[in-house]
mmCIF file of C-alpha atoms in Angstrom:
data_model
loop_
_atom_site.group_PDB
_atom_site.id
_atom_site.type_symbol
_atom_site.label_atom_id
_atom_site.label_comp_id
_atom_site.label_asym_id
_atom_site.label_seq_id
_atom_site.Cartn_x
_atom_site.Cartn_y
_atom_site.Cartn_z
ATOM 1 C CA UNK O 1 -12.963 -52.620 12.866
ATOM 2 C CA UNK O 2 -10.208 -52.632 10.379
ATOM 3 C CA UNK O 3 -7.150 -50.165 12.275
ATOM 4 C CA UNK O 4 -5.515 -49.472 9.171
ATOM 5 C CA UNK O 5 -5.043 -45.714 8.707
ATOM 6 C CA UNK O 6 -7.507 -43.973 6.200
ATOM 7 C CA UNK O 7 -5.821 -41.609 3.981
ATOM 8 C CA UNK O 8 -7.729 -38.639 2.442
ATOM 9 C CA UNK O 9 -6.021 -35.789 -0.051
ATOM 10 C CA UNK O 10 -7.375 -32.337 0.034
ATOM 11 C CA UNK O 11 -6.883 -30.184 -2.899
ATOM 12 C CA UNK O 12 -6.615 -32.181 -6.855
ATOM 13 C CA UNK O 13 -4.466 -29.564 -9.023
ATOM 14 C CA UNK O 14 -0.824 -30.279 -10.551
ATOM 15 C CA UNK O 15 1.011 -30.800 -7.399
ATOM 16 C CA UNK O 16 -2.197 -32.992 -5.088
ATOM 17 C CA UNK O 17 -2.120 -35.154 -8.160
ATOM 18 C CA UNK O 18 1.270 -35.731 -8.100
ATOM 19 C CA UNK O 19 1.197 -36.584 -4.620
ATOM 20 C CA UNK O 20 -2.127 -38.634 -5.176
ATOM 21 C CA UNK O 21 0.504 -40.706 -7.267
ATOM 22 C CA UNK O 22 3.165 -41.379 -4.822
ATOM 23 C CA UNK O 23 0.590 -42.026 -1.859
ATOM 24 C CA UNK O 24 -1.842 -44.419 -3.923
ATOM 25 C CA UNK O 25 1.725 -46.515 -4.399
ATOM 26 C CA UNK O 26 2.534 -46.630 -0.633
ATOM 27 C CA UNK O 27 -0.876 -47.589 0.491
ATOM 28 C CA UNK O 28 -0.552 -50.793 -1.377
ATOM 29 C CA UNK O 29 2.605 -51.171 -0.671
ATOM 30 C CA UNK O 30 2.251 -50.632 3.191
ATOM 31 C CA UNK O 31 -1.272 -52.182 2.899
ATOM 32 C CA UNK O 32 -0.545 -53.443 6.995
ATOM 33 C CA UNK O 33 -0.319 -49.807 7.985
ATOM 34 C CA UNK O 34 -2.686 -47.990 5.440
ATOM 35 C CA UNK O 35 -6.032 -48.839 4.621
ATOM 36 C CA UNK O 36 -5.693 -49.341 0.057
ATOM 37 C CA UNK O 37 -8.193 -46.398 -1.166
ATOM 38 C CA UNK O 38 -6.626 -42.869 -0.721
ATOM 39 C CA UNK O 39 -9.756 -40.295 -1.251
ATOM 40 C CA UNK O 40 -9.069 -37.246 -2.869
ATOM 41 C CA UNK O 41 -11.349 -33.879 -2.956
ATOM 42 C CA UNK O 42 -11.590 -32.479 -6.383
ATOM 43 C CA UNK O 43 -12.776 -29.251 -7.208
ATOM 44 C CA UNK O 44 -15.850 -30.121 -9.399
ATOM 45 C CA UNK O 45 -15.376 -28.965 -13.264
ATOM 46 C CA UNK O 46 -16.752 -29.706 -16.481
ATOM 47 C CA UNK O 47 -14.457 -30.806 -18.844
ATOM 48 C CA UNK O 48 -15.712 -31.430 -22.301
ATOM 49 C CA UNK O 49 -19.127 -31.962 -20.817
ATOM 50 C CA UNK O 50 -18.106 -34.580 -18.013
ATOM 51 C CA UNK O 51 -17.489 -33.605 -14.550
ATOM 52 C CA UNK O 52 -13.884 -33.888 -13.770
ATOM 53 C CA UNK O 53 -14.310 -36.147 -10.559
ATOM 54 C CA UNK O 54 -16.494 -39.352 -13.106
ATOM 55 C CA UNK O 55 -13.442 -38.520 -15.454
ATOM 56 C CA UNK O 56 -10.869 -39.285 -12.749
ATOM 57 C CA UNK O 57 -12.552 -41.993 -11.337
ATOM 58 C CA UNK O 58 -13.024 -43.425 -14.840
ATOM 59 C CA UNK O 59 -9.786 -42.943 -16.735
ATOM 60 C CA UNK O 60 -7.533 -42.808 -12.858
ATOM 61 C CA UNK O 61 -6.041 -39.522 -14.805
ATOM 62 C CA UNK O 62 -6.478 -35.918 -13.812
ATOM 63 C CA UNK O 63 -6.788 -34.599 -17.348
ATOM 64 C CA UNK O 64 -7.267 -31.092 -16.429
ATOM 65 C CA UNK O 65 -4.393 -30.749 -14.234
ATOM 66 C CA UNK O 66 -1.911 -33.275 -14.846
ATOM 67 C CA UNK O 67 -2.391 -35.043 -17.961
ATOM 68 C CA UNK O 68 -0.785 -38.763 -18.762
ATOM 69 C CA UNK O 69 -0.241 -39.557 -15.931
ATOM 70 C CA UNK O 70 -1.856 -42.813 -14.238
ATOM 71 C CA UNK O 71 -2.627 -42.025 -10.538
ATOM 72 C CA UNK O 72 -3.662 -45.471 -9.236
ATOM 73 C CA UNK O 73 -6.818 -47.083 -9.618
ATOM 74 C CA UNK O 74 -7.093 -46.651 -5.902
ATOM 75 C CA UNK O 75 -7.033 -43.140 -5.803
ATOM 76 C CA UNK O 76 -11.181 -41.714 -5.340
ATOM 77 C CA UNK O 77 -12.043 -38.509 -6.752
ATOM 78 C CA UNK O 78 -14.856 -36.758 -4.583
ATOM 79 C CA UNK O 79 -16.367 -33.934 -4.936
ATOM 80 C CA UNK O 80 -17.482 -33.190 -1.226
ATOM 81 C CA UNK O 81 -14.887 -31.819 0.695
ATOM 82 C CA UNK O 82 -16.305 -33.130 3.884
ATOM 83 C CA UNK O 83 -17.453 -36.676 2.298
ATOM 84 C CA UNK O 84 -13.600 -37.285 1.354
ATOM 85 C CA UNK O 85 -12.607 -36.258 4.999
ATOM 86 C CA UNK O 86 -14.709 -38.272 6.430
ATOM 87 C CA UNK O 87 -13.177 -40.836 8.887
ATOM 88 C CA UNK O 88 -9.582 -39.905 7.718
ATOM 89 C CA UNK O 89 -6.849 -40.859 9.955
ATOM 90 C CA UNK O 90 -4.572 -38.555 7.711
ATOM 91 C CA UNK O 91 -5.610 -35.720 5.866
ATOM 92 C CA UNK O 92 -3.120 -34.075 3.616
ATOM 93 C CA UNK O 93 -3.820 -30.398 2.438
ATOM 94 C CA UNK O 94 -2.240 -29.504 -0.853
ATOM 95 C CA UNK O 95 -4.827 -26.808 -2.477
ATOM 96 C CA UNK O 96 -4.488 -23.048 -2.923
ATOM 97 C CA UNK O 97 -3.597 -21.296 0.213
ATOM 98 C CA UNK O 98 -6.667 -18.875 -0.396
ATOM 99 C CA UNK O 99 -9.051 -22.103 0.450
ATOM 100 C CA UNK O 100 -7.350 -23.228 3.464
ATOM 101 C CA UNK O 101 -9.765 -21.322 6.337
ATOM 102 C CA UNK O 102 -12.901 -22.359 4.148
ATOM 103 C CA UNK O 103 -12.093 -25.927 4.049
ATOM 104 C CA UNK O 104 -10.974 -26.366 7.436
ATOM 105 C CA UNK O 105 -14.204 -24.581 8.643
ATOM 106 C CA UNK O 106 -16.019 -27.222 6.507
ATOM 107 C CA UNK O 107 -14.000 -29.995 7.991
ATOM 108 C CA UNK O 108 -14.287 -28.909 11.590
ATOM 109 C CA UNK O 109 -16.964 -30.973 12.934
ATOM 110 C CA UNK O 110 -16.096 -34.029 10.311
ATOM 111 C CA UNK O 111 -12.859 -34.863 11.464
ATOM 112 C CA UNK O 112 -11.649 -37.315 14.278
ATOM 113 C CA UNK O 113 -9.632 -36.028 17.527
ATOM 114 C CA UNK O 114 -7.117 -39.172 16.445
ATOM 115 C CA UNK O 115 -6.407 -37.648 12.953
ATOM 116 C CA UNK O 116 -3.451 -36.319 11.836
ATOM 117 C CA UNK O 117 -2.817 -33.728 8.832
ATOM 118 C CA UNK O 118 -0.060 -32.502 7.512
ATOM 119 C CA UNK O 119 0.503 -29.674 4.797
ATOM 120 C CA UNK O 120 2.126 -29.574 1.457
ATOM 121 C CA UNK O 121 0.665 -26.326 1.127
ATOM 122 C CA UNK O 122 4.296 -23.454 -0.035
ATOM 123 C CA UNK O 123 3.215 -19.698 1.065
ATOM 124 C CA UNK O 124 2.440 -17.589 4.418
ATOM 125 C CA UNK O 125 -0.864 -16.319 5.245
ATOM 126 C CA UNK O 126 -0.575 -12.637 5.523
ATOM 127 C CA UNK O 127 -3.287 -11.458 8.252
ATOM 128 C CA UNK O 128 -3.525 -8.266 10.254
ATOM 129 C CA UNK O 129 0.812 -7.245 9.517
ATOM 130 C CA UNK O 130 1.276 -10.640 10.559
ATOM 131 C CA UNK O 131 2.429 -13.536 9.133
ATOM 132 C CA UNK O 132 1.379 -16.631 9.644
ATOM 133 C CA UNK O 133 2.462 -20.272 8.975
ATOM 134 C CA UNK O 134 -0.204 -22.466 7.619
ATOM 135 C CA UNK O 135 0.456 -25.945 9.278
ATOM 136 C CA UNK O 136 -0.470 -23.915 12.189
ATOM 137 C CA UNK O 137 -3.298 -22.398 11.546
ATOM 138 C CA UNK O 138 -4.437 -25.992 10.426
ATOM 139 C CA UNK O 139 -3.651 -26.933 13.753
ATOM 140 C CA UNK O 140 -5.311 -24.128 15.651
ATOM 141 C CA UNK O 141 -8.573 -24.358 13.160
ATOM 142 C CA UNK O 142 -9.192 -28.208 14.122
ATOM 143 C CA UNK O 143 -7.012 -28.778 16.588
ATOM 144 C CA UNK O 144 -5.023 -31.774 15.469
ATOM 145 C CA UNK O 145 -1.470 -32.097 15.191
ATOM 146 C CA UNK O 146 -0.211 -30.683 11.725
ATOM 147 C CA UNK O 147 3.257 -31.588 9.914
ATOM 148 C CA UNK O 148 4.277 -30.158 6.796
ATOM 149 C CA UNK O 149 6.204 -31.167 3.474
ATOM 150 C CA UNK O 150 8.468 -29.109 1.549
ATOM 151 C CA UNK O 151 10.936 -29.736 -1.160
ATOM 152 C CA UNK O 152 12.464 -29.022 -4.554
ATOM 153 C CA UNK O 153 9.744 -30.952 -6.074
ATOM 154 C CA UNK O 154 8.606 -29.871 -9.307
ATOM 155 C CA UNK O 155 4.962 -31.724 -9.723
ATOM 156 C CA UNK O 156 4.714 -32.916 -13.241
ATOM 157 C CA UNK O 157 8.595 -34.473 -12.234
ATOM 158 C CA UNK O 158 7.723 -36.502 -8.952
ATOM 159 C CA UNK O 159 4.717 -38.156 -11.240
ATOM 160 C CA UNK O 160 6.897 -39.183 -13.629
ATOM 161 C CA UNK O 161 9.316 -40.841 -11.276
ATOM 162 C CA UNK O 162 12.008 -38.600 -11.441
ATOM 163 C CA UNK O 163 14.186 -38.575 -8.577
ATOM 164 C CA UNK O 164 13.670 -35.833 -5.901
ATOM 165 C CA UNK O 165 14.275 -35.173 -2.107
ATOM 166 C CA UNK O 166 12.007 -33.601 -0.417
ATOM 167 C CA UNK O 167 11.358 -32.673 3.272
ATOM 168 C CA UNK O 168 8.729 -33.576 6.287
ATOM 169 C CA UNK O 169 8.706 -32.114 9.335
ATOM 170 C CA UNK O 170 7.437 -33.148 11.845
ATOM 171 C CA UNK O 171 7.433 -32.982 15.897
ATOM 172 C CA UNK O 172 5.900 -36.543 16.964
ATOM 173 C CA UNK O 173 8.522 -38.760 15.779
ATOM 174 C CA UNK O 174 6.053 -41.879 15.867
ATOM 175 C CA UNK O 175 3.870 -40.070 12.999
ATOM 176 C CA UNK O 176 6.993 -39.061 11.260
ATOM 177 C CA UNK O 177 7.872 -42.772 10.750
ATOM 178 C CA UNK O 178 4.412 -42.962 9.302
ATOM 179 C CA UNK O 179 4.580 -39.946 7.271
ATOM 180 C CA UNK O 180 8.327 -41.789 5.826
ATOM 181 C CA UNK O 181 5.860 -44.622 4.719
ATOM 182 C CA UNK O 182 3.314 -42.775 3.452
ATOM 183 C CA UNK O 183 5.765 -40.563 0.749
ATOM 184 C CA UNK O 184 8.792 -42.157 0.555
ATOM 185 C CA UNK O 185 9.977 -44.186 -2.664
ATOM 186 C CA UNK O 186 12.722 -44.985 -4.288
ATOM 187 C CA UNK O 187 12.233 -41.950 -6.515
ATOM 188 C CA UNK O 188 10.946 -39.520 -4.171
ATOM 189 C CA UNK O 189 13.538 -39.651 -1.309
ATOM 190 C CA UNK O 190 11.517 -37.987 2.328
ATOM 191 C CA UNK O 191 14.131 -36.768 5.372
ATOM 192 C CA UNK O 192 12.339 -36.114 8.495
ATOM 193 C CA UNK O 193 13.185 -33.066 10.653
ATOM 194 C CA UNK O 194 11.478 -31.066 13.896
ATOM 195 C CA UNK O 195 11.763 -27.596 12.310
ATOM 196 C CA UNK O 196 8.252 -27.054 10.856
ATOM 197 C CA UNK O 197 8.652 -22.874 11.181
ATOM 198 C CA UNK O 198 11.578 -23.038 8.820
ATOM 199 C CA UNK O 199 10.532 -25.662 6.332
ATOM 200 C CA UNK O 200 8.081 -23.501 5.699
ATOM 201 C CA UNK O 201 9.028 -20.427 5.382
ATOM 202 C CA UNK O 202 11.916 -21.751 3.125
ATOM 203 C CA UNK O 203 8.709 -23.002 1.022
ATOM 204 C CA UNK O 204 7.339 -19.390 0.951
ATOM 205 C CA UNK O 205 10.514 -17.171 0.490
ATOM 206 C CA UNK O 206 11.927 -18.746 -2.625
ATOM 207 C CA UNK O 207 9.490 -18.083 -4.410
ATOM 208 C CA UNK O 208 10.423 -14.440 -4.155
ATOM 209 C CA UNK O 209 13.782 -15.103 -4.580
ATOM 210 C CA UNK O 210 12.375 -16.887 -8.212
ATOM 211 C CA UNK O 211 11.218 -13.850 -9.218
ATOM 212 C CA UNK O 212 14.093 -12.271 -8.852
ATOM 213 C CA UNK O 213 15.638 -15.260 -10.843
ATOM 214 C CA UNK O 214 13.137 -15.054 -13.520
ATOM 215 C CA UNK O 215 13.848 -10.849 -14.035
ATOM 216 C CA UNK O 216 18.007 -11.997 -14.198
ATOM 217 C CA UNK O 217 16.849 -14.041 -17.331
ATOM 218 C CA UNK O 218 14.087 -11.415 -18.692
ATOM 219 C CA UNK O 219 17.095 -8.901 -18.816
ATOM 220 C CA UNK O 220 19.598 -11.634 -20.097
ATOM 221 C CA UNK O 221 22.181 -10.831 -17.232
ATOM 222 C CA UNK O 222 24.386 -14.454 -16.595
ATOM 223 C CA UNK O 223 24.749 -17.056 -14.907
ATOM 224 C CA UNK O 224 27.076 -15.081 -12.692
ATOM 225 C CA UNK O 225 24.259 -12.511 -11.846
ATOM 226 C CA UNK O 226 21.411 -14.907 -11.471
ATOM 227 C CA UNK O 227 23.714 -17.311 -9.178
ATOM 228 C CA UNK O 228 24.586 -13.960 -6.969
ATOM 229 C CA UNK O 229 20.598 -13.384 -6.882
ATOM 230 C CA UNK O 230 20.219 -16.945 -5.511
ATOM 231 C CA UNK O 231 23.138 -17.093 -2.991
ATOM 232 C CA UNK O 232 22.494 -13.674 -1.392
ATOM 233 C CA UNK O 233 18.299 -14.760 -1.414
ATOM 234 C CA UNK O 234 19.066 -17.865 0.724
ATOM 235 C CA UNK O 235 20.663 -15.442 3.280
ATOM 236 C CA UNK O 236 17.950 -13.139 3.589
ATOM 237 C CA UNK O 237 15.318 -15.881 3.956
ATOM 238 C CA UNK O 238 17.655 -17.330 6.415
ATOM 239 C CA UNK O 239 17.858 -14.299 8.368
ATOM 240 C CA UNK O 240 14.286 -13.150 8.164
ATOM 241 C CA UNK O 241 13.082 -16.930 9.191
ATOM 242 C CA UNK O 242 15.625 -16.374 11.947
ATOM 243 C CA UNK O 243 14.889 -12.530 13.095
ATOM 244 C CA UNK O 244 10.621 -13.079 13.162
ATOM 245 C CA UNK O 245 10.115 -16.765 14.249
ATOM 246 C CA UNK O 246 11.466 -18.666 16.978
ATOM 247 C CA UNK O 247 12.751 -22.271 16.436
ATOM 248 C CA UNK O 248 14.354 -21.816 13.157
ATOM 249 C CA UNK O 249 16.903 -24.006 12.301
ATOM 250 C CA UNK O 250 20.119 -23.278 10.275
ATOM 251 C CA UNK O 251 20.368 -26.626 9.284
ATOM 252 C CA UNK O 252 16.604 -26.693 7.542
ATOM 253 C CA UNK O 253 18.006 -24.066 5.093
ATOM 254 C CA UNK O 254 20.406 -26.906 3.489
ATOM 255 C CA UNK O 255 17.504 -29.359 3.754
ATOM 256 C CA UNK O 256 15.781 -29.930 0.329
ATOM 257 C CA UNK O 257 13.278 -27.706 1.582
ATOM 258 C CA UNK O 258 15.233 -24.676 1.880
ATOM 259 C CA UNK O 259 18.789 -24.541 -0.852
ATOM 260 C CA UNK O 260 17.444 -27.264 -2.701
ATOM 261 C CA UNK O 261 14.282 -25.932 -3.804
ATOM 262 C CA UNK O 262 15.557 -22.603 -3.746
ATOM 263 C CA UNK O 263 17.661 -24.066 -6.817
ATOM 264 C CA UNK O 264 14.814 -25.788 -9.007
ATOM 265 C CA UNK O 265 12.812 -22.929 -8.489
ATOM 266 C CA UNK O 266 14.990 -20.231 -9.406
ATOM 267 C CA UNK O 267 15.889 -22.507 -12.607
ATOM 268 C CA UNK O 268 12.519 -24.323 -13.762
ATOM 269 C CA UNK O 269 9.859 -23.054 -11.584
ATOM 270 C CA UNK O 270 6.700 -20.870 -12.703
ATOM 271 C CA UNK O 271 7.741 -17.701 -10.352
ATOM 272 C CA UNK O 272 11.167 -17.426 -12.700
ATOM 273 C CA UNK O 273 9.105 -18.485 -16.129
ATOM 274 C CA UNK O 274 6.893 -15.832 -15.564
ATOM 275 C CA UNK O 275 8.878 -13.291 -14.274
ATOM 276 C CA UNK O 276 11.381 -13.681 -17.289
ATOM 277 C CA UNK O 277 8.323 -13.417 -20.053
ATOM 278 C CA UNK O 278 6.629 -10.394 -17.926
ATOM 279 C CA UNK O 279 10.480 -8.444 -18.434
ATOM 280 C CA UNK O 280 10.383 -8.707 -22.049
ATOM 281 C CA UNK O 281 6.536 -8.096 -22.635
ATOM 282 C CA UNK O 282 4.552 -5.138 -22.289
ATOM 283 C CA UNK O 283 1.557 -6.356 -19.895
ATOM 284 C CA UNK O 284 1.336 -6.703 -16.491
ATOM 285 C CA UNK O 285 2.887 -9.461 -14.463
ATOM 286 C CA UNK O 286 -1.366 -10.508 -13.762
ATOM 287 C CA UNK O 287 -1.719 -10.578 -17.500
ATOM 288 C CA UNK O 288 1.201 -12.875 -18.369
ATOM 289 C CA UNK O 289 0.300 -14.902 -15.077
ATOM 290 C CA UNK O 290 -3.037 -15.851 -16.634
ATOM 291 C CA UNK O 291 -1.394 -16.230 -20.250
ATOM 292 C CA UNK O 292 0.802 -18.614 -19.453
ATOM 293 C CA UNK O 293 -0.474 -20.850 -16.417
ATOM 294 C CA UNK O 294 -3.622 -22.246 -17.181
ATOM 295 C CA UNK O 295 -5.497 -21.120 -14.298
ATOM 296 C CA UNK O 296 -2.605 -21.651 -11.909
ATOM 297 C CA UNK O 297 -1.249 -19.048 -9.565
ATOM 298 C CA UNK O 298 1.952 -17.313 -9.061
ATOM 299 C CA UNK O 299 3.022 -17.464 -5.225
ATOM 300 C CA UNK O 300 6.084 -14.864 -5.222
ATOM 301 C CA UNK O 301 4.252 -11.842 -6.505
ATOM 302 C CA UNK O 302 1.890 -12.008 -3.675
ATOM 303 C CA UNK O 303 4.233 -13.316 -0.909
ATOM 304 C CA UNK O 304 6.785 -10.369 -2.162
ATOM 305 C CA UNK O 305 3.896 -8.005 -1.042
ATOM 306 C CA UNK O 306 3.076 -9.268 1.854
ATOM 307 C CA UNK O 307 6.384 -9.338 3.139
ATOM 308 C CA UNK O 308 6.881 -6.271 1.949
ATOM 309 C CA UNK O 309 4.075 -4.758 4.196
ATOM 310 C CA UNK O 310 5.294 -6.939 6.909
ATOM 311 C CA UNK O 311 8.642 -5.157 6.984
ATOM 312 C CA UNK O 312 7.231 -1.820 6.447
ATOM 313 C CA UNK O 313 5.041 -1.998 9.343
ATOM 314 C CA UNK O 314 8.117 -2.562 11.708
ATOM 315 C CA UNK O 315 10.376 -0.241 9.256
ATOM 316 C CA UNK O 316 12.749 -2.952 8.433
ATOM 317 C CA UNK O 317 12.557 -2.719 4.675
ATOM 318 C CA UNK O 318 16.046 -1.630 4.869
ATOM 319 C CA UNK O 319 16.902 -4.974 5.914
#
């Protein structure tokens, strides 16, 4: 019985692939801590009359979702959720946020008590005027401890080596040394911190803020206006992460999770590309959405109406 740790990626679009990238590096390179093959659950397509898992596993390419790049001929594509899960010692969930209750469900009676997840996943889960933090409803769904990863980490930049920071927290400091050796390269630069609540919520909020970017642009206002956008956006996400969840952290807000990607997303992210093309068009923000993302989806638009409703039913939206 080999007690290397078995690492399994759920979710296969731009940013999983990205991450597939890093991970399928560290394996090898760690190969005393991590067993070599990382698994990864792919969404089964047909591309050009192949199915998009024989094309990954052939080529080691996601060609669909994040094209020329080489993701390690130890990275597995699988198309069963619960076949790719299966004796994981570390799942990491990077897919939609719309998935995240069906998969876990799936995965409920797969996965090991000793496993340990952790989730890249950026968004809050809106439920009943209530808003919820996803590494914890992983947690409550399977019951295993769940860390999370957030950063200013612009997918198609991490897989081509570009340096970035990014973020893991974490509250077991033994798996955030593993979690270090698991992401961290010379190019993609991990800082571990406790404050889950506020990573997260940093990873959800700016996108709003983006939006609010992306209109600055649409309307051609400056740099002045769009930099008085971001500054005065970081404040209100500090304060709402502050006002509605306990735990949160000042300090997380200056983390690459919270300014940092507050920064690449309000300058290169889809939220502001969108937002700016949807200003000077004459369609609806859904319609340019679909135009210009390739199946991917906007986060703000939807996390700017659930917060929204969140603040209306306590009749804060003065705030």
């Amino acid at each position: 019985m080999s007690n290397k740790l078995k690492v399994a990626i759920i979710g296969s679009g731009n940013w999983g692939s990205s991450i597939a990238h890093v991970c399928a590096q560290n394996t090898i390179r760690h190969s005393d801590t991590f067993e070599r093959d990382v698994r990864m659950w792919v969404f089964e397509e047909q591309i050009n009359g192949k199915k998009l898992t024989e094309i990954i596993n052939e080529k080691h390419e996601n060609v669909k979702y994040l094209p020329g790049i080489h993701l390690g001929e130890n990275v597995i594509a699988i198309a069963d959720v619960k076949e790719a899960a299966k004796d994981a010692d570390i799942l990491i969930f990077v897919l939609p946020h719309q998935f995240v209750y069906k998969v876990c469900d799936d995965l409920r009676n797969v996965i090991s008590k000793d496993c340990k997840a952790i989730s890249l996943i950026k968004g809050l889960d809106y439920k009943d005027n209530n808003l919820l933090i996803f590494s914890e409803e992983i947690e409550r769904i399977l019951g295993i401890p769940c860390a999370a990863l957030s950063g200013a980490n612009i997918a198609s930049e991490v897989s081509e080596e570009q340096f970035s920071e990014t973020t893991i927290a974490c509250q077991n400091s033994e798996d955030g040394k593993i979690f270090l050796k698991l992401f961290h390269t010379e190019y993609f630069d991990c800082n571990v911190i406790a404050d889950s609540r506020g990573l997260q919520i940093c990873g959800a909020l700016k996108n709003v803020v983006a939006l609010g970017a992306g209109i600055c642009d649409g309307l051609n206002y400056g740099n002045n206006t769009k930099a008085a956008v971001i500054r005065r956006g970081l404040i209100e996400m500090r304060k709402f992460g502050k006002t509605f969840f306990g735990g949160v952290r000042t300090e997380t807000f200056f983390e690459s999770c919270g300014v940092a990607d507050l920064i690449t997303t309000c300058s290169g992210g889809r939220n502001r590309k969108v937002s700016a093309a949807f200003i000077k068009s004459n369609k609806t923000i859904e319609e340019v959405e679909k135009e210009m993302l390739n199946g991917q989806k906007l986060q703000g638009t939807t996390t700017s109406q659930e917060v929204y409703n969140f603040l209306s039913a306590r009749n804060m939206t003065h705030e």
